[in-house]
Amino acid sequence: MAGQRLSMRKTREILRQKWCLGRSHREVARSLGKSLGAISATLTRATAAGLDWEAALALSDEALDERLYGAPSGGDRSRFLPDFALVHAEHKRPGVTLELLHLEYLEQHPGGYHYTQFCEYYRRWLTRRRLSMRQIHRAGEKQFVDYAGQRPQIVDPVTGEVTAVELFVAVLGASSFTYAEATMTQRVPDFLASHVRAFEFFGGVAATVVPDQLKSGVTTACRYEPGIQRAYEELAQHYGTAILPARPGKPRDKAKVEVAVQVAERWILARLRNETFFSLAALNARIRALLLDLNARTMRAYGASRQELFERLDRPALKALPAERFVHAEWKTARVNLDYHVELDRHYYSVPHALVHEQVELRFTAATVEVFLRGQRVAAHARSSERGRHTTSA
């Protein structure tokens, strides 16, 4: 359409192709997917504004836009510019599109920008904050997890021995609401327990969990089909979520949590540098207090805190926690002995007689032992620590 207000990127390309390349209106229209009328109108405005290619190139997008289209009615451009921090936050809500937000903007400012220019200004706002329209995280969609490179420490009160521990960080995509805790290791039990406590801190579960490809959660690092550790799959099934590992060599997949880790290192670990902790519990109590302060701080880019954005965006969209807490279980394969028992830690548990010599899988927690044959449970027992003894079901 001839009356369409083009983005400055498209406008500059029209001028470049016409004034630098000498292409015809029809060739430019075909190249940019615009109408002949739009090409002609742009050239007419540029000529009327007394511009040539060098002059247009020297102008900022805002200045070029004003030379071609003039300031909004009333001469007060800022009166019609949307609050893009609010636009960005609302865009994260499920089902909310830029088109809808533009319509709502025009309801308040009937003389405001057309949709194309509205989007162009929004892109500029994102660029100034090093954000991307392709990295809009929808409310309740993703929880990112990782460990910090810097490690806090605890001190043995008797020996004075200093032990470096791990800092687990989880962040929700839409609000950047952050959870952090110290654990002794990155091994599977600690890794999964940190997830459980993060879910409980958030009061719900995101649709997907995005870990880096660390061995605690991913058994096979692969760009397209990473292998998920079995207990991690069970945790995902228990909480009704899905594990979506970040792809190797794709930093944008985990940019959100890398920023959260950096923030945690600066606003939590840096503040602990002159403090001494004699237990993991004491360290985590201090981290929790600093975490509440971190989430309450106003983020300049959004004019709101992580806590405020969480209450507005992520909390209503999270899935409810299940009635029971996840209990981590381990797996191993075993062969059924002639006496129809299987061995686990030198204790023997019975299975049906017909399964002698079959290879089965044992799923065991601190309290229970379950036996599975081709995915079907065939026996269950209370776990025993008595070595060399048998637990037999009648």
CSV table of C-alpha atoms in Angstrom, one decimal:
chain,number,residue,atom,x,y,z
A,1,MET,CA,0.0,0.0,0.0
A,2,ALA,CA,1.3,3.5,-0.9
A,3,GLY,CA,0.2,4.9,2.4
A,4,GLN,CA,2.0,2.2,4.4
A,5,ARG,CA,4.6,3.5,6.9
A,6,LEU,CA,7.7,1.4,6.3
A,7,SER,CA,10.4,0.5,8.8
A,8,MET,CA,13.5,2.6,8.5
A,9,ARG,CA,15.4,-0.6,7.6
A,10,LYS,CA,13.2,-1.1,4.5
A,11,THR,CA,13.2,2.6,3.8
A,12,ARG,CA,17.0,2.8,3.7
A,13,GLU,CA,17.2,-0.3,1.5
A,14,ILE,CA,14.8,1.3,-1.0
A,15,LEU,CA,16.9,4.4,-1.1
A,16,ARG,CA,20.1,2.4,-1.4
A,17,GLN,CA,18.8,0.3,-4.3
A,18,LYS,CA,17.4,3.4,-6.1
A,19,TRP,CA,20.2,5.9,-5.5
A,20,CYS,CA,23.2,3.6,-5.3
A,21,LEU,CA,22.3,0.7,-7.6
A,22,GLY,CA,20.0,2.6,-10.0
A,23,ARG,CA,17.4,-0.2,-10.0
A,24,SER,CA,13.9,0.4,-11.4
A,25,HIS,CA,10.9,0.8,-9.1
A,26,ARG,CA,9.6,-2.7,-10.2
A,27,GLU,CA,13.0,-4.4,-9.5
A,28,VAL,CA,13.1,-2.8,-6.0
A,29,ALA,CA,9.5,-3.8,-5.3
A,30,ARG,CA,10.2,-7.4,-6.3
A,31,SER,CA,13.4,-7.5,-4.2
A,32,LEU,CA,11.8,-6.2,-1.0
A,33,GLY,CA,8.3,-7.6,-1.4
A,34,LYS,CA,6.7,-4.2,-1.4
A,35,SER,CA,4.2,-2.6,-3.8
A,36,LEU,CA,5.2,-0.1,-6.5
A,37,GLY,CA,3.2,2.5,-4.7
A,38,ALA,CA,5.2,2.0,-1.5
A,39,ILE,CA,8.5,2.4,-3.5
A,40,SER,CA,7.2,5.5,-5.3
A,41,ALA,CA,5.9,7.1,-2.1
A,42,THR,CA,9.2,6.6,-0.3
A,43,LEU,CA,11.2,8.2,-3.1
A,44,THR,CA,8.7,11.1,-3.2
A,45,ARG,CA,9.0,11.7,0.5
A,46,ALA,CA,12.8,11.5,0.4
A,47,THR,CA,13.0,13.9,-2.5
A,48,ALA,CA,10.6,16.4,-0.9
A,49,ALA,CA,12.7,16.3,2.3
A,50,GLY,CA,15.7,17.3,0.2
A,51,LEU,CA,17.6,14.1,0.9
A,52,ASP,CA,20.2,12.3,-1.1
A,53,TRP,CA,21.9,9.0,-0.2
A,54,GLU,CA,24.8,10.6,1.8
A,55,ALA,CA,22.4,12.7,3.8
A,56,ALA,CA,20.1,9.8,4.6
A,57,LEU,CA,23.0,7.6,5.6
A,58,ALA,CA,24.2,10.3,8.1
A,59,LEU,CA,20.8,10.4,9.8
A,60,SER,CA,19.8,8.2,12.8
A,61,ASP,CA,16.6,6.1,12.3
A,62,GLU,CA,14.6,8.5,14.4
A,63,ALA,CA,15.9,11.6,12.5
A,64,LEU,CA,15.3,9.9,9.1
A,65,ASP,CA,11.8,8.9,10.2
A,66,GLU,CA,11.0,12.5,11.3
A,67,ARG,CA,12.4,13.9,8.0
A,68,LEU,CA,10.2,11.6,6.0
A,69,TYR,CA,7.0,11.4,8.0
A,70,GLY,CA,7.2,14.4,10.4
A,71,ALA,CA,6.7,14.4,14.2
A,72,PRO,CA,3.3,13.0,15.5
A,73,SER,CA,0.5,15.4,15.7
A,74,GLY,CA,1.0,17.9,18.5
A,75,GLY,CA,4.7,17.8,17.9
A,76,ASP,CA,5.3,15.6,21.0
A,77,ARG,CA,6.7,12.3,19.9
A,78,SER,CA,7.1,10.9,23.4
A,79,ARG,CA,3.4,11.4,24.1
A,80,PHE,CA,2.7,8.6,21.6
A,81,LEU,CA,5.6,6.2,22.2
A,82,PRO,CA,4.4,3.1,24.1
A,83,ASP,CA,6.1,2.0,27.4
A,84,PHE,CA,8.1,-0.7,25.8
A,85,ALA,CA,9.1,-2.2,29.1
A,86,LEU,CA,5.4,-2.9,29.7
A,87,VAL,CA,5.0,-4.1,26.1
A,88,HIS,CA,7.9,-6.5,26.5
A,89,ALA,CA,6.4,-7.9,29.8
A,90,GLU,CA,2.9,-8.2,28.3
A,91,HIS,CA,4.3,-9.9,25.2
A,92,LYS,CA,5.5,-12.8,27.4
A,93,ARG,CA,1.9,-13.6,28.5
A,94,PRO,CA,0.5,-16.7,26.7
A,95,GLY,CA,-1.4,-15.8,23.6
A,96,VAL,CA,-0.5,-12.1,23.7
A,97,THR,CA,0.9,-10.9,20.3
A,98,LEU,CA,2.5,-7.6,19.2
A,99,GLU,CA,-0.6,-7.1,16.9
A,100,LEU,CA,-2.9,-7.2,20.0
A,101,LEU,CA,-0.6,-4.9,22.0
A,102,HIS,CA,-0.5,-2.4,19.0
A,103,LEU,CA,-4.3,-2.4,18.8
A,104,GLU,CA,-4.5,-1.7,22.6
A,105,TYR,CA,-2.0,1.1,22.1
A,106,LEU,CA,-4.1,2.7,19.4
A,107,GLU,CA,-7.2,2.6,21.6
A,108,GLN,CA,-5.3,4.8,24.0
A,109,HIS,CA,-3.5,6.9,21.3
A,110,PRO,CA,-5.6,7.0,18.1
A,111,GLY,CA,-3.0,9.2,16.4
A,112,GLY,CA,-0.1,6.8,17.3
A,113,TYR,CA,2.2,4.8,15.1
A,114,HIS,CA,1.1,2.3,12.5
A,115,TYR,CA,1.9,-1.4,13.3
A,116,THR,CA,5.2,-1.5,11.2
A,117,GLN,CA,6.7,1.5,13.0
A,118,PHE,CA,5.4,0.3,16.4
A,119,CYS,CA,7.4,-2.9,15.8
A,120,GLU,CA,10.4,-1.0,14.6
A,121,TYR,CA,10.6,1.1,17.7
A,122,TYR,CA,10.1,-2.0,19.8
A,123,ARG,CA,13.1,-3.7,18.0
A,124,ARG,CA,15.2,-0.7,18.7
A,125,TRP,CA,14.3,-0.8,22.4
A,126,LEU,CA,15.2,-4.5,22.5
A,127,THR,CA,18.5,-3.8,20.7
A,128,ARG,CA,19.5,-1.2,23.2
A,129,ARG,CA,19.1,-3.9,26.0
A,130,ARG,CA,20.8,-6.6,24.0
A,131,LEU,CA,17.6,-8.6,23.8
A,132,SER,CA,16.1,-10.3,20.7
A,133,MET,CA,12.5,-10.7,19.5
A,134,ARG,CA,13.5,-14.4,18.9
A,135,GLN,CA,14.2,-14.8,22.6
A,136,ILE,CA,10.8,-13.9,24.0
A,137,HIS,CA,10.2,-16.3,26.8
A,138,ARG,CA,6.5,-17.0,27.4
A,139,ALA,CA,5.1,-17.0,30.9
A,140,GLY,CA,5.4,-20.5,32.5
A,141,GLU,CA,7.2,-21.8,29.5
A,142,LYS,CA,10.8,-22.5,30.6
A,143,GLN,CA,12.9,-22.9,33.7
A,144,PHE,CA,16.6,-22.7,33.1
A,145,VAL,CA,19.1,-24.5,35.4
A,146,ASP,CA,22.9,-24.5,35.7
A,147,TYR,CA,25.8,-24.3,38.2
A,148,ALA,CA,27.9,-21.2,38.9
A,149,GLY,CA,31.6,-21.3,37.9
A,150,GLN,CA,32.5,-19.6,41.2
A,151,ARG,CA,32.1,-21.8,44.3
A,152,PRO,CA,31.2,-20.8,47.8
A,153,GLN,CA,33.0,-22.4,50.8
A,154,ILE,CA,32.2,-24.0,54.1
A,155,VAL,CA,34.7,-24.4,57.0
A,156,ASP,CA,35.0,-27.4,59.3
A,157,PRO,CA,34.6,-25.9,62.8
A,158,VAL,CA,36.9,-28.5,64.4
A,159,THR,CA,39.7,-28.9,61.8
A,160,GLY,CA,39.4,-25.6,60.0
A,161,GLU,CA,39.4,-27.5,56.7
A,162,VAL,CA,37.9,-25.4,53.9
A,163,THR,CA,35.6,-27.2,51.4
A,164,ALA,CA,34.4,-25.7,48.1
A,165,VAL,CA,30.8,-26.5,47.4
A,166,GLU,CA,28.5,-25.9,44.4
A,167,LEU,CA,26.0,-23.1,43.7
A,168,PHE,CA,22.9,-24.3,41.8
A,169,VAL,CA,20.9,-21.6,40.0
A,170,ALA,CA,17.4,-21.8,38.5
A,171,VAL,CA,15.6,-19.0,36.7
A,172,LEU,CA,12.2,-18.6,35.1
A,173,GLY,CA,12.3,-17.4,31.5
A,174,ALA,CA,9.6,-14.7,31.5
A,175,SER,CA,10.2,-13.0,34.8
A,176,SER,CA,13.9,-13.8,35.5
A,177,PHE,CA,12.7,-14.9,39.0
A,178,THR,CA,15.7,-16.6,40.5
A,179,TYR,CA,16.5,-19.5,42.9
A,180,ALA,CA,19.9,-20.4,44.2
A,181,GLU,CA,21.3,-22.9,46.7
A,182,ALA,CA,24.5,-24.5,47.7
A,183,THR,CA,25.0,-28.2,47.5
A,184,MET,CA,28.0,-30.5,48.3
A,185,THR,CA,28.3,-31.9,44.8
A,186,GLN,CA,26.8,-31.8,41.3
A,187,ARG,CA,26.1,-35.5,41.4
A,188,VAL,CA,22.6,-36.8,40.5
A,189,PRO,CA,21.1,-36.9,44.0
A,190,ASP,CA,22.1,-33.3,44.7
A,191,PHE,CA,21.2,-32.2,41.2
A,192,LEU,CA,17.7,-33.6,41.4
A,193,ALA,CA,17.1,-32.5,45.0
A,194,SER,CA,18.0,-28.9,43.9
A,195,HIS,CA,15.3,-29.1,41.2
A,196,VAL,CA,12.7,-30.3,43.8
A,197,ARG,CA,13.5,-27.4,46.1
A,198,ALA,CA,13.5,-24.9,43.1
A,199,PHE,CA,10.0,-26.1,42.1
A,200,GLU,CA,8.8,-25.6,45.7
A,201,PHE,CA,10.4,-22.2,45.9
A,202,PHE,CA,8.6,-21.1,42.7
A,203,GLY,CA,5.4,-22.8,43.9
A,204,GLY,CA,4.9,-24.5,40.6
A,205,VAL,CA,6.5,-26.1,37.6
A,206,ALA,CA,7.3,-24.7,34.1
A,207,ALA,CA,6.4,-26.5,31.0
A,208,THR,CA,10.0,-27.3,30.2
A,209,VAL,CA,13.3,-27.4,32.1
A,210,VAL,CA,16.4,-26.3,30.2
A,211,PRO,CA,19.7,-27.6,31.7
A,212,ASP,CA,23.1,-27.2,30.3
A,213,GLN,CA,24.5,-30.6,29.1
A,214,LEU,CA,26.1,-31.5,32.3
A,215,LYS,CA,26.5,-35.2,33.2
A,216,SER,CA,24.2,-35.1,36.2
A,217,GLY,CA,21.2,-34.7,33.8
A,218,VAL,CA,22.4,-35.7,30.4
A,219,THR,CA,24.1,-39.0,29.6
A,220,THR,CA,24.9,-38.3,26.0
A,221,ALA,CA,25.7,-34.8,24.8
A,222,CYS,CA,24.2,-34.4,21.3
A,223,ARG,CA,23.1,-31.4,19.4
A,224,TYR,CA,19.7,-32.8,18.5
A,225,GLU,CA,19.0,-35.9,20.5
A,226,PRO,CA,20.7,-35.7,23.9
A,227,GLY,CA,20.3,-38.7,26.2
A,228,ILE,CA,18.5,-37.8,29.5
A,229,GLN,CA,19.6,-39.5,32.7
A,230,ARG,CA,16.9,-41.9,33.8
A,231,ALA,CA,16.3,-40.5,37.2
A,232,TYR,CA,16.0,-37.0,35.6
A,233,GLU,CA,13.3,-38.4,33.2
A,234,GLU,CA,11.4,-39.7,36.3
A,235,LEU,CA,11.6,-36.3,37.9
A,236,ALA,CA,10.2,-34.7,34.8
A,237,GLN,CA,7.4,-37.3,34.6
A,238,HIS,CA,6.5,-36.8,38.3
A,239,TYR,CA,6.2,-33.0,37.9
A,240,GLY,CA,4.5,-33.1,34.5
A,241,THR,CA,7.3,-31.2,32.7
A,242,ALA,CA,9.8,-32.0,29.9
A,243,ILE,CA,13.6,-31.8,29.8
A,244,LEU,CA,15.0,-29.7,26.9
A,245,PRO,CA,18.8,-29.7,27.2
A,246,ALA,CA,20.6,-26.7,25.7
A,247,ARG,CA,22.4,-27.6,22.4
A,248,PRO,CA,26.2,-27.6,22.5
A,249,GLY,CA,27.6,-24.5,20.8
A,250,LYS,CA,24.3,-22.7,21.0
A,251,PRO,CA,24.8,-20.0,23.7
A,252,ARG,CA,21.4,-18.4,23.1
A,253,ASP,CA,19.7,-21.7,24.3
A,254,LYS,CA,21.0,-20.9,27.8
A,255,ALA,CA,21.6,-17.1,27.7
A,256,LYS,CA,18.9,-16.6,30.4
A,257,VAL,CA,20.6,-18.8,33.0
A,258,GLU,CA,24.1,-17.6,32.2
A,259,VAL,CA,22.9,-14.1,33.0
A,260,ALA,CA,21.2,-15.4,36.2
A,261,VAL,CA,24.4,-17.2,37.2
A,262,GLN,CA,26.4,-14.0,36.7
A,263,VAL,CA,23.8,-12.0,38.7
A,264,ALA,CA,24.0,-14.6,41.5
A,265,GLU,CA,27.8,-14.5,41.6
A,266,ARG,CA,27.7,-10.7,41.8
A,267,TRP,CA,24.8,-10.1,44.1
A,268,ILE,CA,25.1,-13.2,46.3
A,269,LEU,CA,28.6,-14.8,46.3
A,270,ALA,CA,30.4,-11.4,46.2
A,271,ARG,CA,28.5,-10.3,49.3
A,272,LEU,CA,29.6,-13.5,51.1
A,273,ARG,CA,33.3,-13.0,50.4
A,274,ASN,CA,34.1,-11.8,53.9
A,275,GLU,CA,31.7,-14.2,55.7
A,276,THR,CA,32.5,-17.6,57.2
A,277,PHE,CA,30.1,-20.5,57.3
A,278,PHE,CA,30.5,-23.7,59.3
A,279,SER,CA,27.8,-25.7,57.7
A,280,LEU,CA,25.9,-26.0,54.4
A,281,ALA,CA,22.6,-25.2,56.3
A,282,ALA,CA,24.1,-21.9,57.6
A,283,LEU,CA,25.4,-21.0,54.1
A,284,ASN,CA,22.0,-21.7,52.5
A,285,ALA,CA,20.1,-19.7,55.1
A,286,ARG,CA,22.3,-16.7,54.2
A,287,ILE,CA,21.9,-17.3,50.5
A,288,ARG,CA,18.1,-17.4,50.9
A,289,ALA,CA,18.1,-14.0,52.6
A,290,LEU,CA,20.2,-12.5,49.8
A,291,LEU,CA,18.0,-14.2,47.2
A,292,LEU,CA,14.9,-12.5,48.5
A,293,ASP,CA,16.7,-9.2,48.3
A,294,LEU,CA,17.9,-10.0,44.7
A,295,ASN,CA,14.4,-10.8,43.5
A,296,ALA,CA,13.0,-7.7,45.2
A,297,ARG,CA,15.4,-5.3,43.4
A,298,THR,CA,14.0,-3.2,40.6
A,299,MET,CA,15.4,-4.1,37.1
A,300,ARG,CA,16.1,-0.8,35.3
A,301,ALA,CA,15.2,-2.3,31.9
A,302,TYR,CA,11.7,-3.3,33.0
A,303,GLY,CA,11.0,-0.8,35.8
A,304,ALA,CA,9.9,-3.7,37.9
A,305,SER,CA,11.5,-6.3,40.2
A,306,ARG,CA,11.8,-10.0,39.4
A,307,GLN,CA,9.3,-10.6,42.2
A,308,GLU,CA,6.7,-8.3,40.6
A,309,LEU,CA,7.2,-9.8,37.2
A,310,PHE,CA,6.9,-13.3,38.7
A,311,GLU,CA,3.6,-12.5,40.4
A,312,ARG,CA,2.3,-10.9,37.1
A,313,LEU,CA,3.6,-13.4,34.6
A,314,ASP,CA,5.1,-16.7,35.6
A,315,ARG,CA,3.2,-17.6,38.8
A,316,PRO,CA,-0.3,-17.7,37.2
A,317,ALA,CA,1.1,-19.8,34.3
A,318,LEU,CA,3.0,-22.5,36.2
A,319,LYS,CA,1.7,-26.0,36.6
A,320,ALA,CA,0.6,-26.9,40.2
A,321,LEU,CA,3.0,-29.0,42.3
A,322,PRO,CA,2.0,-32.7,42.6
A,323,ALA,CA,0.6,-33.9,46.0
A,324,GLU,CA,3.7,-35.8,46.8
A,325,ARG,CA,7.3,-34.8,46.7
A,326,PHE,CA,9.6,-36.5,44.2
A,327,VAL,CA,11.8,-39.2,45.8
A,328,HIS,CA,15.0,-39.9,43.9
A,329,ALA,CA,15.5,-43.6,42.9
A,330,GLU,CA,18.4,-45.4,41.3
A,331,TRP,CA,18.4,-48.2,38.8
A,332,LYS,CA,20.5,-51.3,38.1
A,333,THR,CA,20.2,-54.5,36.1
A,334,ALA,CA,20.3,-57.9,37.8
A,335,ARG,CA,20.0,-61.5,36.9
A,336,VAL,CA,17.4,-63.7,38.8
A,337,ASN,CA,19.2,-66.4,40.7
A,338,LEU,CA,18.2,-70.1,40.8
A,339,ASP,CA,16.6,-69.4,44.2
A,340,TYR,CA,14.4,-66.8,42.4
A,341,HIS,CA,16.0,-63.9,44.3
A,342,VAL,CA,18.0,-60.8,43.1
A,343,GLU,CA,20.9,-59.2,44.9
A,344,LEU,CA,21.2,-55.5,45.9
A,345,ASP,CA,24.0,-54.5,48.2
A,346,ARG,CA,24.5,-58.1,49.4
A,347,HIS,CA,20.8,-58.4,50.4
A,348,TYR,CA,18.5,-60.7,48.4
A,349,TYR,CA,14.9,-60.0,47.3
A,350,SER,CA,12.4,-62.5,45.9
A,351,VAL,CA,10.7,-62.4,42.5
A,352,PRO,CA,8.1,-64.8,41.0
A,353,HIS,CA,9.5,-68.3,40.4
A,354,ALA,CA,8.9,-68.2,36.7
A,355,LEU,CA,11.6,-65.4,36.3
A,356,VAL,CA,14.6,-67.6,37.1
A,357,HIS,CA,17.5,-66.6,34.9
A,358,GLU,CA,15.7,-63.5,33.5
A,359,GLN,CA,17.4,-60.2,33.4
A,360,VAL,CA,15.4,-57.6,35.4
A,361,GLU,CA,15.8,-54.0,36.5
A,362,LEU,CA,15.9,-52.9,40.1
A,363,ARG,CA,14.5,-49.5,41.0
A,364,PHE,CA,15.6,-48.6,44.6
A,365,THR,CA,15.3,-45.7,47.0
A,366,ALA,CA,16.5,-45.5,50.7
A,367,ALA,CA,13.2,-47.2,51.7
A,368,THR,CA,12.0,-49.4,48.9
A,369,VAL,CA,13.2,-51.9,46.2
A,370,GLU,CA,11.1,-52.6,43.1
A,371,VAL,CA,11.7,-55.2,40.4
A,372,PHE,CA,10.7,-54.6,36.8
A,373,LEU,CA,10.6,-57.0,33.8
A,374,ARG,CA,10.3,-55.2,30.4
A,375,GLY,CA,8.8,-52.2,32.1
A,376,GLN,CA,6.3,-54.1,34.2
A,377,ARG,CA,6.7,-54.2,38.0
A,378,VAL,CA,6.8,-57.8,39.2
A,379,ALA,CA,7.9,-57.4,42.8
A,380,ALA,CA,8.2,-54.7,45.6
A,381,HIS,CA,9.9,-54.9,49.0
A,382,ALA,CA,11.0,-52.7,51.8
A,383,ARG,CA,14.7,-52.1,51.5
A,384,SER,CA,16.9,-53.9,54.1
A,385,SER,CA,20.5,-53.2,55.1
A,386,GLU,CA,21.1,-56.7,56.5
A,387,ARG,CA,23.9,-58.2,54.4
A,388,GLY,CA,23.6,-61.9,53.4
A,389,ARG,CA,20.0,-62.1,54.4
A,390,HIS,CA,16.9,-62.7,52.2
A,391,THR,CA,13.6,-60.9,51.9
A,392,THR,CA,11.0,-63.3,50.5
A,393,SER,CA,7.4,-62.7,49.7
A,394,ALA,CA,5.1,-65.7,50.1
